[in-house]
C-alpha positions in Angstrom: 0.1 0.0 0.0 1.5 3.3 -1.2 -0.4 5.8 1.2 -2.6 5.8 4.0 -5.9 7.0 3.4 -8.3 8.5 6.4 -11.3 6.8 6.9 -14.2 8.9 5.9 -15.9 10.4 9.0 -19.4 8.4 8.1 -17.7 5.1 8.3 -15.5 5.8 11.5 -16.2 3.0 14.3 -18.7 1.4 11.8 -17.8 -2.5 11.6 -18.2 -3.9 7.7 -17.1 -7.6 8.6 -17.7 -8.2 12.1 -19.5 -11.5 11.5 -17.1 -12.7 9.0 -14.1 -11.8 11.3 -15.1 -13.4 14.2 -15.9 -16.7 12.4 -12.5 -16.2 10.7 -10.7 -15.7 14.0 -12.7 -18.9 15.7 -11.8 -20.9 12.7 -8.0 -20.1 13.3 -8.2 -21.0 16.9 -9.4 -17.9 18.9 -12.3 -18.2 21.5 -15.7 -18.2 20.2 -16.1 -14.8 21.2 -13.1 -12.9 20.5 -12.1 -9.2 22.1 -13.9 -6.5 20.5 -10.7 -4.6 20.0 -9.6 -7.3 17.8 -12.3 -7.4 16.0 -12.4 -3.8 15.2 -8.6 -4.0 14.4 -9.0 -6.5 12.0 -12.1 -4.7 10.4 -10.1 -1.6 9.9 -7.0 -3.3 8.2 -9.5 -5.3 6.0 -11.7 -2.2 5.0 -8.3 -0.5 4.3 -7.0 -2.8 2.1 -10.0 -3.3 0.3 -10.2 0.9 -0.3 -6.5 0.6 -1.2 -6.9 -2.1 -3.9 -9.9 -0.2 -5.5 -8.0 2.9 -5.4 -5.1 1.2 -7.2 -7.7 -0.3 -9.7 -9.1 3.1 -10.4 -5.9 4.4 -10.9 -5.2 1.5 -13.5 -8.2 2.6 -15.1 -7.7 6.2 -15.4 -4.5 5.5 -16.6 -6.0 3.4 -19.4 -8.4 6.2 -20.3 -11.3 4.5 -19.4 -13.9 5.4 -16.5 -15.1 1.8 -15.5 -13.3 -0.4 -13.5 -12.5 -3.6 -15.0 -11.7 -7.1 -13.6 -7.9 -6.5 -15.3 -7.3 -3.7 -13.3 -8.1 -5.2 -10.0 -5.5 -8.0 -11.3 -2.9 -5.4 -12.1 -3.4 -3.8 -8.7 -2.3 -7.2 -6.9 0.1 -8.5 -9.5 2.8 -8.2 -6.9 1.0 -10.9 -4.2 1.6 -13.8 -6.4 -0.6 -15.6 -4.2 -3.3 -13.7 -4.2 -3.1 -13.4 -8.0 -3.0 -16.7 -8.1 -6.2 -17.2 -6.2 -8.2 -14.6 -8.0 -7.4 -16.3 -11.0 -8.5 -19.8 -9.6 -12.0 -18.2 -8.2 -12.7 -16.3 -11.8 -11.8 -19.8 -13.7 -14.3 -21.4 -11.2 -16.8 -18.8 -11.8 -16.7 -19.1 -15.6 -16.9 -23.1 -15.4 -20.0 -22.4 -13.2 -21.6 -20.1 -15.8 -21.2 -22.5 -18.6 -22.6 -25.2 -16.5 -25.6 -23.2 -15.5 -25.9 -22.2 -19.3 -26.1 -26.0 -20.3 -28.5 -26.4 -17.7 -30.8 -23.8 -18.7 -30.6 -25.4 -22.4 -31.4 -29.0 -21.4 -34.1 -27.8 -19.1 -35.6 -25.5 -21.9 -35.7 -28.3 -24.2 -37.8 -30.5 -22.0 -40.1 -27.6 -21.4 -40.8 -27.2 -24.8 -41.6 -30.9 -25.1 -44.0 -30.7 -22.5 -45.7 -27.5 -23.9 -46.5 -29.3 -27.4 -49.0 -31.8 -26.2 -50.2 -29.5 -23.2 -52.8 -26.9 -22.8 -52.8 -24.2 -25.6 -55.3 -22.1 -26.9 -55.7 -23.8 -30.4 -58.7 -25.7 -31.3 -59.3 -29.1 -31.1 -60.0 -31.0 -34.2 -63.1 -33.8 -33.7 -61.6 -37.0 -32.8 -58.5 -36.1 -30.8 -57.8 -37.5 -27.4 -60.1 -36.2 -24.3 -62.9 -35.0 -26.4 -66.2 -36.3 -26.2 -68.6 -36.7 -29.1 
Protein backbone atom coordinates (compact mmCIF):
# COMPACT_ATOMS: atom_id res chain seq x y z
CA UNK A 1 0.00 0.00 0.00
CA UNK A 2 1.47 3.27 -1.07
CA UNK A 3 -0.36 5.78 1.07
CA UNK A 4 -2.63 5.57 4.06
CA UNK A 5 -5.98 7.20 3.48
CA UNK A 6 -8.07 8.56 6.30
CA UNK A 7 -11.35 6.77 6.82
CA UNK A 8 -14.37 8.84 5.98
CA UNK A 9 -16.02 10.26 9.09
CA UNK A 10 -19.30 8.51 8.34
CA UNK A 11 -17.58 5.10 8.40
CA UNK A 12 -15.50 5.71 11.51
CA UNK A 13 -16.29 3.11 14.16
CA UNK A 14 -18.61 1.18 11.86
CA UNK A 15 -17.74 -2.50 11.51
CA UNK A 16 -18.19 -3.83 7.99
CA UNK A 17 -17.12 -7.44 8.44
CA UNK A 18 -17.77 -8.16 12.10
CA UNK A 19 -19.53 -11.53 11.76
CA UNK A 20 -17.11 -12.80 9.10
CA UNK A 21 -14.04 -11.79 11.11
CA UNK A 22 -15.37 -13.42 14.28
CA UNK A 23 -15.92 -16.64 12.35
CA UNK A 24 -12.46 -16.37 10.76
CA UNK A 25 -10.80 -15.83 14.14
CA UNK A 26 -12.64 -18.80 15.62
CA UNK A 27 -11.67 -20.96 12.63
CA UNK A 28 -8.01 -20.09 13.24
CA UNK A 29 -8.18 -21.09 16.90
CA UNK A 30 -9.42 -18.02 18.76
CA UNK A 31 -12.20 -18.15 21.35
CA UNK A 32 -15.83 -18.20 20.10
CA UNK A 33 -16.30 -14.56 21.18
CA UNK A 34 -13.10 -12.61 20.43
CA UNK A 35 -12.28 -9.28 22.02
CA UNK A 36 -14.13 -6.37 20.40
CA UNK A 37 -10.83 -4.50 19.99
CA UNK A 38 -9.38 -7.39 18.00
CA UNK A 39 -12.38 -7.48 15.67
CA UNK A 40 -12.31 -3.68 15.30
CA UNK A 41 -8.60 -3.59 14.39
CA UNK A 42 -8.93 -6.45 11.90
CA UNK A 43 -11.99 -4.79 10.39
CA UNK A 44 -10.03 -1.55 9.89
CA UNK A 45 -7.15 -3.46 8.29
CA UNK A 46 -9.45 -5.34 5.91
CA UNK A 47 -11.46 -2.23 5.03
CA UNK A 48 -8.31 -0.19 4.40
CA UNK A 49 -6.92 -2.97 2.20
CA UNK A 50 -10.11 -3.10 0.13
CA UNK A 51 -10.21 0.69 -0.23
CA UNK A 52 -6.54 0.86 -1.25
CA UNK A 53 -6.94 -1.97 -3.76
CA UNK A 54 -9.96 -0.25 -5.29
CA UNK A 55 -8.03 3.04 -5.53
CA UNK A 56 -5.13 1.28 -7.25
CA UNK A 57 -7.55 -0.39 -9.70
CA UNK A 58 -9.21 2.98 -10.37
CA UNK A 59 -5.80 4.52 -11.00
CA UNK A 60 -5.05 1.75 -13.48
CA UNK A 61 -8.36 2.32 -15.27
CA UNK A 62 -7.73 6.07 -15.40
CA UNK A 63 -4.28 5.48 -16.86
CA UNK A 64 -5.95 3.36 -19.56
CA UNK A 65 -8.41 6.21 -20.31
CA UNK A 66 -11.43 4.31 -19.01
CA UNK A 67 -14.15 5.50 -16.66
CA UNK A 68 -15.13 2.03 -15.50
CA UNK A 69 -12.96 -0.37 -13.54
CA UNK A 70 -12.51 -3.83 -15.04
CA UNK A 71 -11.40 -7.10 -13.48
CA UNK A 72 -8.03 -6.72 -15.20
CA UNK A 73 -7.49 -3.49 -13.26
CA UNK A 74 -7.83 -5.40 -10.00
CA UNK A 75 -5.48 -8.09 -11.30
CA UNK A 76 -2.98 -5.36 -12.14
CA UNK A 77 -3.39 -3.83 -8.67
CA UNK A 78 -2.56 -7.12 -6.89
CA UNK A 79 0.11 -8.32 -9.33
CA UNK A 80 2.80 -8.04 -6.66
CA UNK A 81 1.20 -10.70 -4.46
CA UNK A 82 1.50 -13.93 -6.44
CA UNK A 83 -0.55 -16.01 -4.00
CA UNK A 84 -3.46 -13.57 -4.06
CA UNK A 85 -3.33 -13.17 -7.83
CA UNK A 86 -3.30 -16.96 -8.27
CA UNK A 87 -6.30 -17.33 -5.99
CA UNK A 88 -8.19 -14.61 -7.86
CA UNK A 89 -7.46 -16.30 -11.19
CA UNK A 90 -8.57 -19.65 -9.76
CA UNK A 91 -11.86 -18.16 -8.50
CA UNK A 92 -12.49 -16.41 -11.82
CA UNK A 93 -11.91 -19.72 -13.63
CA UNK A 94 -14.35 -21.51 -11.34
CA UNK A 95 -16.89 -18.74 -11.88
CA UNK A 96 -16.58 -19.17 -15.64
CA UNK A 97 -17.05 -22.94 -15.33
CA UNK A 98 -20.14 -22.47 -13.16
CA UNK A 99 -21.66 -20.03 -15.65
CA UNK A 100 -21.08 -22.51 -18.48
CA UNK A 101 -22.62 -25.34 -16.43
CA UNK A 102 -25.67 -23.20 -15.61
CA UNK A 103 -25.99 -22.27 -19.26
CA UNK A 104 -25.92 -25.94 -20.28
CA UNK A 105 -28.43 -26.81 -17.57
CA UNK A 106 -30.79 -24.02 -18.65
CA UNK A 107 -30.60 -25.09 -22.29
CA UNK A 108 -31.33 -28.72 -21.42
CA UNK A 109 -34.21 -27.72 -19.15
CA UNK A 110 -35.63 -25.40 -21.82
CA UNK A 111 -35.81 -28.27 -24.31
CA UNK A 112 -37.73 -30.40 -21.81
CA UNK A 113 -40.13 -27.55 -21.21
CA UNK A 114 -40.80 -27.26 -24.94
CA UNK A 115 -41.54 -30.97 -25.21
CA UNK A 116 -44.04 -30.77 -22.38
CA UNK A 117 -45.68 -27.71 -23.89
CA UNK A 118 -46.35 -29.31 -27.26
CA UNK A 119 -49.02 -31.72 -26.13
CA UNK A 120 -50.28 -29.71 -23.20
CA UNK A 121 -52.77 -26.94 -22.80
CA UNK A 122 -52.88 -24.51 -25.64
CA UNK A 123 -55.15 -21.91 -27.12
CA UNK A 124 -55.60 -23.79 -30.38
CA UNK A 125 -58.92 -25.45 -31.20
CA UNK A 126 -59.18 -29.19 -30.98
CA UNK A 127 -60.12 -31.19 -34.01
CA UNK A 128 -62.83 -33.77 -33.82
CA UNK A 129 -61.59 -37.18 -32.91
CA UNK A 130 -58.63 -35.99 -30.78
CA UNK A 131 -57.91 -37.51 -27.40
CA UNK A 132 -59.88 -36.18 -24.47
CA UNK A 133 -62.80 -34.93 -26.58
CA UNK A 134 -66.20 -36.42 -26.21
CA UNK A 135 -68.64 -36.56 -29.14
